[in-house]
Each structure stands twice: as structure tokens, then as C-alpha cells.
Short mmCIF file of C-alpha atoms and ligand atoms in Angstrom, two decimals:
data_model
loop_
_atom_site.label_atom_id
_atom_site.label_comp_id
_atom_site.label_asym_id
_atom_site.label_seq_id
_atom_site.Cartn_x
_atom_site.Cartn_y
_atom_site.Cartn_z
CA UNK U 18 -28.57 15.20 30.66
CA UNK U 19 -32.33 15.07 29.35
CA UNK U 20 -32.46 11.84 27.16
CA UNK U 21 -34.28 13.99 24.82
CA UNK U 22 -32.30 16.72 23.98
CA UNK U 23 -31.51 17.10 19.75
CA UNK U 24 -28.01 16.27 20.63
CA UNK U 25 -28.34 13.31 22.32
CA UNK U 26 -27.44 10.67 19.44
CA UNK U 27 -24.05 10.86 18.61
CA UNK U 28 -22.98 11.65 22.50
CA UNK U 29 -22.40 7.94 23.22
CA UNK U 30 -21.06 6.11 19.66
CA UNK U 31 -19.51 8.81 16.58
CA UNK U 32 -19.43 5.32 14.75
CA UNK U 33 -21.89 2.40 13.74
CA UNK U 34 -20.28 -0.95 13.72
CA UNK U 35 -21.17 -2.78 10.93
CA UNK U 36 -19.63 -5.99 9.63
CA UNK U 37 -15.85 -5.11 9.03
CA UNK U 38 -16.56 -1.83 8.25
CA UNK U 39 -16.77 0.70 10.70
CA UNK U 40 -19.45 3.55 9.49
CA UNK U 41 -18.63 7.15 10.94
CA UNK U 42 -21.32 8.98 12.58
CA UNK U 43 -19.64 12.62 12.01
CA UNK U 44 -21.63 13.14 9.09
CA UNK U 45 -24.58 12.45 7.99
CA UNK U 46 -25.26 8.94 5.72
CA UNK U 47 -27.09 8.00 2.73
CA UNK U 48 -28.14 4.60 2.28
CA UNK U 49 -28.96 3.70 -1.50
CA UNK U 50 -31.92 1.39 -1.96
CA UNK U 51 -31.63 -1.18 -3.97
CA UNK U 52 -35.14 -2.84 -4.81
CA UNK U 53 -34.98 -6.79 -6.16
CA UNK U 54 -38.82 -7.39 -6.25
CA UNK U 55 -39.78 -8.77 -10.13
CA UNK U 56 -41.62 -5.65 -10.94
CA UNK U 57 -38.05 -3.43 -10.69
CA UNK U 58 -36.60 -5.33 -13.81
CA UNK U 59 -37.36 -5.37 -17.46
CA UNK U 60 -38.53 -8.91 -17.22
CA UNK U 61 -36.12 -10.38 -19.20
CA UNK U 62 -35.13 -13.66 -16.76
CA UNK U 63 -33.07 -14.13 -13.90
CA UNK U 64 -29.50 -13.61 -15.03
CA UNK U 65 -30.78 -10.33 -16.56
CA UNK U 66 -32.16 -8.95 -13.63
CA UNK U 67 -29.43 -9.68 -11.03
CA UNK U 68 -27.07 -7.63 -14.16
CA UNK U 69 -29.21 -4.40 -13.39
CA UNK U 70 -29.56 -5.07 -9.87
CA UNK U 71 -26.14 -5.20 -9.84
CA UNK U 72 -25.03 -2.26 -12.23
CA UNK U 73 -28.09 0.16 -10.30
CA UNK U 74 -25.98 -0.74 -7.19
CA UNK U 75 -22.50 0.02 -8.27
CA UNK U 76 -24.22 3.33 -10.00
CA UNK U 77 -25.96 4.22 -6.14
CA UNK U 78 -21.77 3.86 -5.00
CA UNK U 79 -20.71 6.10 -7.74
CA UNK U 80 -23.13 8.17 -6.52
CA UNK U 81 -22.44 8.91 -3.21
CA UNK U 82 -24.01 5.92 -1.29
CA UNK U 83 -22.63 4.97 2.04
CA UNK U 84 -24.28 2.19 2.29
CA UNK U 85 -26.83 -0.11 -0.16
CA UNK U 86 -29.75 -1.61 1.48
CA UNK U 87 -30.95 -4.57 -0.51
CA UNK U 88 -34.78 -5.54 -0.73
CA UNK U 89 -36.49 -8.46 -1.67
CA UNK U 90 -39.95 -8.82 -0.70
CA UNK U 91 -42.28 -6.06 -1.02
CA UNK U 92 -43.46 -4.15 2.09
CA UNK U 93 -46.55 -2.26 0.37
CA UNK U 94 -49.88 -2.41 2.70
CA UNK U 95 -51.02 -5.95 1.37
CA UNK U 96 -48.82 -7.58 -0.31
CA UNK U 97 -47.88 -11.33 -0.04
CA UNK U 98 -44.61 -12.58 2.24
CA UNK U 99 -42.45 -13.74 -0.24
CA UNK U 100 -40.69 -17.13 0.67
CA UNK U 101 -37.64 -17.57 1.88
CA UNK U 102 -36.15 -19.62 -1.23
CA UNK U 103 -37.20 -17.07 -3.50
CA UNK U 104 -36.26 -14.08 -1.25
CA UNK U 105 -32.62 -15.75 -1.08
CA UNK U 106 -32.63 -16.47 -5.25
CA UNK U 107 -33.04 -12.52 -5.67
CA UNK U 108 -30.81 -11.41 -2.71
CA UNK U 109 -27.59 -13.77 -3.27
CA UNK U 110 -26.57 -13.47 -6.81
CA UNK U 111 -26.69 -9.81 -6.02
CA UNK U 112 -24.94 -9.53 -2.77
CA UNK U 113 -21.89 -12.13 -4.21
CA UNK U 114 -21.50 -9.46 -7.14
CA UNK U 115 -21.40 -6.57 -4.39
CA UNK U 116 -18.32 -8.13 -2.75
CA UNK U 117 -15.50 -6.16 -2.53
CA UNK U 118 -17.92 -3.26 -3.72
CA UNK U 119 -16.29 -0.91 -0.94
CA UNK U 120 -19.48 -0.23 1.12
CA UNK U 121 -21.24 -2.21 3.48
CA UNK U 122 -24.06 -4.06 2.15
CA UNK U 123 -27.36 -4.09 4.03
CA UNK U 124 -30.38 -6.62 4.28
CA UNK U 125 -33.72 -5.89 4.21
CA UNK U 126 -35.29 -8.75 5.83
CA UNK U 127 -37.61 -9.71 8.99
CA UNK U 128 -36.38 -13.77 8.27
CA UNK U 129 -34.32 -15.80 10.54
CA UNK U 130 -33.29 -18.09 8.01
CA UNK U 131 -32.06 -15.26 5.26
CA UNK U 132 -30.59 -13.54 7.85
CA UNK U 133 -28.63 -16.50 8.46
CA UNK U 134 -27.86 -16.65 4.98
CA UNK U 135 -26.89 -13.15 4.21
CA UNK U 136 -24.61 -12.70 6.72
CA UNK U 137 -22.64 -16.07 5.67
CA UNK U 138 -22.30 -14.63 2.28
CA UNK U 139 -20.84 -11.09 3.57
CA UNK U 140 -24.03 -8.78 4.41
CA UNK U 141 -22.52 -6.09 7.04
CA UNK U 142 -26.04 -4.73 8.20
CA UNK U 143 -29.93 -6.45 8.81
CA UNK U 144 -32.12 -4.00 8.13
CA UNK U 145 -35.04 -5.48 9.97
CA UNK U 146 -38.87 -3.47 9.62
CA UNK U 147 -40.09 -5.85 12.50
CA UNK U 148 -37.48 -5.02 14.60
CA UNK U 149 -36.01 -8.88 15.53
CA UNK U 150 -39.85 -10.01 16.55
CA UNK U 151 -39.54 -12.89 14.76
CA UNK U 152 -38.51 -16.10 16.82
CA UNK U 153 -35.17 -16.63 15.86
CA UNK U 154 -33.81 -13.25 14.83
CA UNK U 155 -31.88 -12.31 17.56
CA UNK U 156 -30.21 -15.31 17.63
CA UNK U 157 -29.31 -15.04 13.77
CA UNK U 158 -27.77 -11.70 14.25
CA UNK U 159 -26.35 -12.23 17.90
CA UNK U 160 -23.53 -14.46 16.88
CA UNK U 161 -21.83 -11.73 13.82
CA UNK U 162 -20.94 -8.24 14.21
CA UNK U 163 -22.83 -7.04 11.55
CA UNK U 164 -25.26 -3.88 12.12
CA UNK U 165 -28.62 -3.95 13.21
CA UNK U 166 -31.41 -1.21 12.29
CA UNK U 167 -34.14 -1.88 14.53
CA UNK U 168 -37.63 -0.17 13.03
CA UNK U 169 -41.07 0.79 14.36
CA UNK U 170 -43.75 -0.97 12.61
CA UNK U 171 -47.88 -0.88 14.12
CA UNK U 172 -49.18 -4.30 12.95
CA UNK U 173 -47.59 -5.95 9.84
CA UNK U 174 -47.86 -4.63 6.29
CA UNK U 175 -51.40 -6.42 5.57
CA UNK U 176 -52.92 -4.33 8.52
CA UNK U 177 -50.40 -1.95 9.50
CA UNK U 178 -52.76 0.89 7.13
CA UNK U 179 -56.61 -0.02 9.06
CA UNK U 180 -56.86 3.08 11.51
CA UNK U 181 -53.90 3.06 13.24
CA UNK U 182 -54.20 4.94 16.50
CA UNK U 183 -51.89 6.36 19.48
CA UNK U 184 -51.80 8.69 22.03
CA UNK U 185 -48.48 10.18 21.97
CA UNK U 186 -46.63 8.64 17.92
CA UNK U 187 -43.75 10.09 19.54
CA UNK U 188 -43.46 8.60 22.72
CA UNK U 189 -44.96 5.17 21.66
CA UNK U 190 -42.29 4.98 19.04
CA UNK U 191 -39.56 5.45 21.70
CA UNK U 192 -40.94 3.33 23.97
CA UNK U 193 -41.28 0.45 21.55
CA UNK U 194 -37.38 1.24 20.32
CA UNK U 195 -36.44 1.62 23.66
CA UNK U 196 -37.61 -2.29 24.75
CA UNK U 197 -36.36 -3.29 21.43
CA UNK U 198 -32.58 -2.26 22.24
CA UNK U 199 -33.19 -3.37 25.90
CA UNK U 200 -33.67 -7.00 24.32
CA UNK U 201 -30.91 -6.73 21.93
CA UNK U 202 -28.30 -5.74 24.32
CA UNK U 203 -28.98 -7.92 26.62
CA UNK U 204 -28.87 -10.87 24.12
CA UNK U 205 -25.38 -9.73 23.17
CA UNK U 206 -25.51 -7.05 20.51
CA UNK U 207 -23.65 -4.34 21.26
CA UNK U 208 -25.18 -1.12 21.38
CA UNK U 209 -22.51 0.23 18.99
CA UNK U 210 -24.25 -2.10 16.16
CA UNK U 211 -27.23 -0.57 16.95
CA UNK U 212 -29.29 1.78 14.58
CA UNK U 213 -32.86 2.90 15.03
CA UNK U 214 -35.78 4.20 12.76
CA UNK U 215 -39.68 5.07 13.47
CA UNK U 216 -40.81 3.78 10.12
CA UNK U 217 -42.31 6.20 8.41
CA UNK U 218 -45.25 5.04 6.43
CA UNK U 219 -45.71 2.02 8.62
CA UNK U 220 -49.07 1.53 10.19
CA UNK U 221 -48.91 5.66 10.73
CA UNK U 222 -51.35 8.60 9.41
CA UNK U 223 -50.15 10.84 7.49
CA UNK U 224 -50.65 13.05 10.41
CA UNK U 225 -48.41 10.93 12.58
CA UNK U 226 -45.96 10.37 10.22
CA UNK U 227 -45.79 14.53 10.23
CA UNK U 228 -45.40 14.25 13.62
CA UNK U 229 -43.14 12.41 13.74
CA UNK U 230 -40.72 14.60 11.45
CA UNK U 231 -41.76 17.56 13.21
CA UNK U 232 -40.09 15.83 16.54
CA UNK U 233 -37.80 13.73 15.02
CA UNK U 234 -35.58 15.58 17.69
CA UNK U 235 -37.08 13.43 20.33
CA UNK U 236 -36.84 10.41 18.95
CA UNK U 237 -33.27 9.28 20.13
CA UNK U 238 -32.39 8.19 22.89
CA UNK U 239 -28.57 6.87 24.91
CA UNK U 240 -26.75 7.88 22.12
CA UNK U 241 -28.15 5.55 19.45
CA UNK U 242 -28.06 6.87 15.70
CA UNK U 243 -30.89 7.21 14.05
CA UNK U 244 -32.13 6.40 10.41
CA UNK U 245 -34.97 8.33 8.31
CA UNK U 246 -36.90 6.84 5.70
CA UNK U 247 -38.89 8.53 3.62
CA UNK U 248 -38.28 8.18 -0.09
CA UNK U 249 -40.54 8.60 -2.66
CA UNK U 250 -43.27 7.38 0.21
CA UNK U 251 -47.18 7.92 0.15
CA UNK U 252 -46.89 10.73 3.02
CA UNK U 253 -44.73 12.55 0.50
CA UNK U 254 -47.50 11.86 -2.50
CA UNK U 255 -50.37 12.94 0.09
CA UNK U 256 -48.77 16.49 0.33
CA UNK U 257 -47.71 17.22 -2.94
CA UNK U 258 -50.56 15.37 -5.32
CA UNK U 259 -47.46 13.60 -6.74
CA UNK U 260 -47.29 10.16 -8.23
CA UNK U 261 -44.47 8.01 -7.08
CA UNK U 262 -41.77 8.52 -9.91
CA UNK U 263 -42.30 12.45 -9.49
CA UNK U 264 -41.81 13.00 -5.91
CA UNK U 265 -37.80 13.49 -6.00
CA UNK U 266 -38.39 17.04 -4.92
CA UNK U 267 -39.91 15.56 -1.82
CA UNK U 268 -38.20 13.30 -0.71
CA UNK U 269 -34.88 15.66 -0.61
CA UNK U 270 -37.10 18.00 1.44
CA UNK U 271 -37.57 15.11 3.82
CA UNK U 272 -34.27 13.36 3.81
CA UNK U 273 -33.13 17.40 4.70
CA UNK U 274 -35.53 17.73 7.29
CA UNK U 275 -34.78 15.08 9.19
CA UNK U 276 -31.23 15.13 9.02
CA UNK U 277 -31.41 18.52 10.74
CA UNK U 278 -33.39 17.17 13.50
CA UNK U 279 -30.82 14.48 14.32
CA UNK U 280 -31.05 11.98 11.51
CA UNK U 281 -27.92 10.62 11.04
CA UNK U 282 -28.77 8.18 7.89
CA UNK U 283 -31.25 8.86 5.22
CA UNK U 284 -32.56 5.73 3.26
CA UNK U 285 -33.04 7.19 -0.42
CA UNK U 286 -33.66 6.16 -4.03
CA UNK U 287 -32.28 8.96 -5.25
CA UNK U 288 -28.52 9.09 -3.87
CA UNK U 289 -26.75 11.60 -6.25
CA UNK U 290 -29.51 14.30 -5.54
CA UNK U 291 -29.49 13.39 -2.12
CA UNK U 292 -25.86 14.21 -2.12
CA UNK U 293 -26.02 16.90 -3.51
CA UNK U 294 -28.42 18.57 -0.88
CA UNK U 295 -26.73 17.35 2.27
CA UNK U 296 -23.60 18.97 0.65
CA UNK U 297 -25.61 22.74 0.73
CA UNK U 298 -26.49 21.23 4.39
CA UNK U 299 -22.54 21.01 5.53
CA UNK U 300 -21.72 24.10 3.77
CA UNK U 301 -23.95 25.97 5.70
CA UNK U 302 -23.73 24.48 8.91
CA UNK U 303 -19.74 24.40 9.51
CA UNK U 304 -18.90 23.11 13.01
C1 YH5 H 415 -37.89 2.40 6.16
O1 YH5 H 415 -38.54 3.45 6.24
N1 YH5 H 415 -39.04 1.31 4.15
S1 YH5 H 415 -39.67 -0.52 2.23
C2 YH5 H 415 -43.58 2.99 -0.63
C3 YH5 H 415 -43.11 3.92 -1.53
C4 YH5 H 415 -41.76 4.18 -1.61
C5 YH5 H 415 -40.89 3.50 -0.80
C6 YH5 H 415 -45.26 4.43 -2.37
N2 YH5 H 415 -37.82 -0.54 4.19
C7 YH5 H 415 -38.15 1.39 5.17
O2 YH5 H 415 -39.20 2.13 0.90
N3 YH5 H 415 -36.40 0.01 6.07
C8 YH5 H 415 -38.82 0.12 3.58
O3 YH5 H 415 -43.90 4.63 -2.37
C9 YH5 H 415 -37.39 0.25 5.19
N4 YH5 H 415 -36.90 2.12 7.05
C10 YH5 H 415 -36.17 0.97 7.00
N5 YH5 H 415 -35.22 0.79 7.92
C11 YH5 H 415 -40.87 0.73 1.80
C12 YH5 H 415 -40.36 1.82 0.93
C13 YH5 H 415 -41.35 2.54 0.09
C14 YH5 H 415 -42.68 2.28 0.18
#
């Protein structure tokens, strides 16, 4: 079998373990994002805040979302790590009201110690843009059965945009996923918890972030699902002119795009449209 054919995800696992739910890989998935940085509320105090972050959640499950990935620290080129305390004072609140919310609820986090936390308090996925680099990670995730995603990331967000260069985006991508599931395996997370992602956006061009969508196809490799995220990003603004609140259009485009070259979950803002465009997707292409 060549390890790079399209249909090479999805030979191995048709599902994504992931806490006690078990996420089927037969379709494809939308993960809802659900941001909890200050700017995304009305400013109104703390209680007020976790309230919308909570009701925008529920409305992302109405919606269609498979999954909710929460945020809590900004990942724009730049900006300040956000401590751990503080991180964990957005995150919980929100994550206790999602119990019992029917959907597994993801972390955003690159932090051993909220990691930790989350996953005591009944996160079913890390959702980690470093990729378990940081000392202690794989540890924190090793001992639960929640899901990983495992993302590509050149540099870290406060250098990640300064000329990034490669040879191949492509290959270098996979080869950097590839080591990254080599030394999660082999510290005891199964390869059935496993979900991958290139990263759009981070330390990329937008040429290799193109290039990466135009051989998305290539990207996956023993049967590990893969996860697209492109919402509302600046490659998306750099084609169209668009400011951020006006590139729904877009990002549908994307999230479609990639799902036909092997995607199987799409990270969006928008879930209902999203929905609504994967549904022309499966009634086109009946298997
Ligand atoms: C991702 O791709 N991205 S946070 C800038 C935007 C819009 C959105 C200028 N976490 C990813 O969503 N996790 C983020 O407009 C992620 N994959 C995974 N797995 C950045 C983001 C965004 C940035």
C-alpha cells in the first residue's frame, strides 16, 4: 500500500477514541470553536462571560457540532502566554457547565498542568498546537483515554510568522507528525486516540499554507485521521481582501476542500453553515 495514497486515513481506525465517547470516522466532523479569551465577551465580569461562553457552546451543539474545542489563551503571532491560573479560571467554569452536554469537550492547550486539570474535570480531547513538546505533556495525557490532536507548528506564535522557510511544507509536516506519533505511541497512547493537523496559519506562507490544501491528500499517514483548520484565518483574508468577521464564505470553501482531500474533522466558527455544506458534500458523493 503507498502510505500516501488519499485513502489511506480511515484504513486502520473508522473511530477516534476520545474520553468515553467514541467519535466515528465514517463521516466527516465538525468541531465548534469555542473562544474564552476576554476580548470574545461583552465585558461585563466573570460570571457573565462564562453565561455566553456557555450558551455560544450549547448553540455550536444545536448546531451541528461534533465536538467543541475550548480556547483560552490566544494563539495570534505575538501575543502573551497566558498563565496557567488564569487559563484554568476561563476554561473550568465553562467545561463544568458543558457536562453532560452530549459531545465530547476538547482542550486547547500546550500546558502540562491544565491538561492535568481538564481532564480531571471531564475534557475528552487535548487539542495541543505544540504537539506534546512541552516537558510534561505526554505524561499528563498518557495516563486517561482522552483524545489527542497532535499539530504542526514552525517556531511558537511570537516567531512562528518571521520568514518561515522549507523545502518540501508537505513532507516536513509529515515528517514532524510522523516522530510526533512515534513518541506518543510509544509512551502509551494508543494510536486510536490519535488525531493529526498541519496547522494552517502556523509559522507557514500563505503559499505553503496553499500547499498544503492543495496536497492535503498526502498528508496522512498509517491510518491516522486528520483535522483541518482553517476558519476565518489570515490565508483566507489574504485571498479574498476580507476582514475577519466577513470571511464565512471562505472558510466553507476551505473546510470543503479539505474534507475532500481526506480531512476527516474541520475546526470551524461557523458550525450551522458548515453543516449545511458538508450535507451538499454527502449528497453528492453517496458511497
Ligand atoms: C488549528 O488550526 N488554530 S487558534 C486567526 C484567525 C482565526 C482563527 C485571523 N487552534 C488551530 O483559530 N488547533 C487554533 O483569524 C488550533 N488547529 C488546531 N488543532 C487560531 C485560530 C484563528 C487564528
Amino acid at each position: 500500500m503507498s502510505d500516501i495514497s488519499p485513502g489511506a486515513a480511515g484504513e486502520a481506525g473508522r473511530s477516534l477514541r476520545c474520553g468515553a465517547f467514541e467519535l466515528t470516522l465514517k463521516r466527516p466532523l465538525i468541531m465548534g470553536i469555542v473562544n474564552l479569551t476576554p476580548d470574545s465577551f461583552s465585558g461585563d465580569g466573570l460570571a457573565a462571560s462564562v453565561r455566553q461562553a456557555v450558551a455560544y457552546a450549547r448553540k455550536q451543539i444545536e448546531a451541528g457540532a461534533d465536538l467543541i474545542d475550548l480556547g483560552a489563551e490566544s494563539s495570534r503571532p505575538g501575543a502573551a502566554p497566558t498563565p496557567v491560573d488564569e487559563e484554568l479560571r476561563r476554561i473550568l467554569p465553562v467545561l463544568d457547565a458543558l457536562a453532560g452536554c452530549g459531545v465530547p469537550v476538547s482542550v486547547d492547550t500546550y500546558k502540562p498542568e491544565v491538561m492535568r486539570a481538564v481532564l480531571a474535570r471531564g475534557a475528552s480531547m487535548i487539542n495541543d498546537i505544540r504537539a506534546l513538546r512541552i516537558p510534561g505533556a505526554i505524561t499528563a495525557v498518557a495516563d486517561s483515554d482522552c483524545a489527542v490532536c497532535l499539530m504542526h507548528m514552525r517556531g511558537d506564535p511570537s516567531n512562528m510568522q518571521d520568514n518561515p522557510v522549507y523545502t518540501d511544507v508537505v513532507d516536513e509536516v509529515r515528517s514532524f507528525l510522523q516522530a510526533r506519533v512515534a513518541i506518543a505511541t510509544a509512551a502509551g497512547i494508543g494510536a486510536d486516540r490519535l488525531l493529526l493537523d498541519p496547522g494552517f496559519g502556523f509559522g507557514k506562507t500563505l503559499a505553503h499554507n496553499l500547499e498544503l490544501l492543495r496536497r492535503f491528500a498526502e498528508l496522512p499517514f498509517a491510518g491516522l485521521p486528520m483535522l483541518a483548520g482553517m476558519s476565518r484565518k489570515s490565508m483566507l483574508g489574504a485571498i479574498t481582501s476580507r476582514p475577519v468577521d466577513h470571511r464565512l464564505a471562505a472558510s466553507l470553501a476551505a473546510a470543503l476542500l479539505a474534507i475532500q482531500r481526506g480531512a476527516q474533522v474541520v475546526r470551524v466558527h461557523d458550525v450551522a453553515e458548515t453543516r449545511d455544506a458538508l450535507a451538499i458534500l454527502a449528497a453528492v458523493d453517496i458511497d
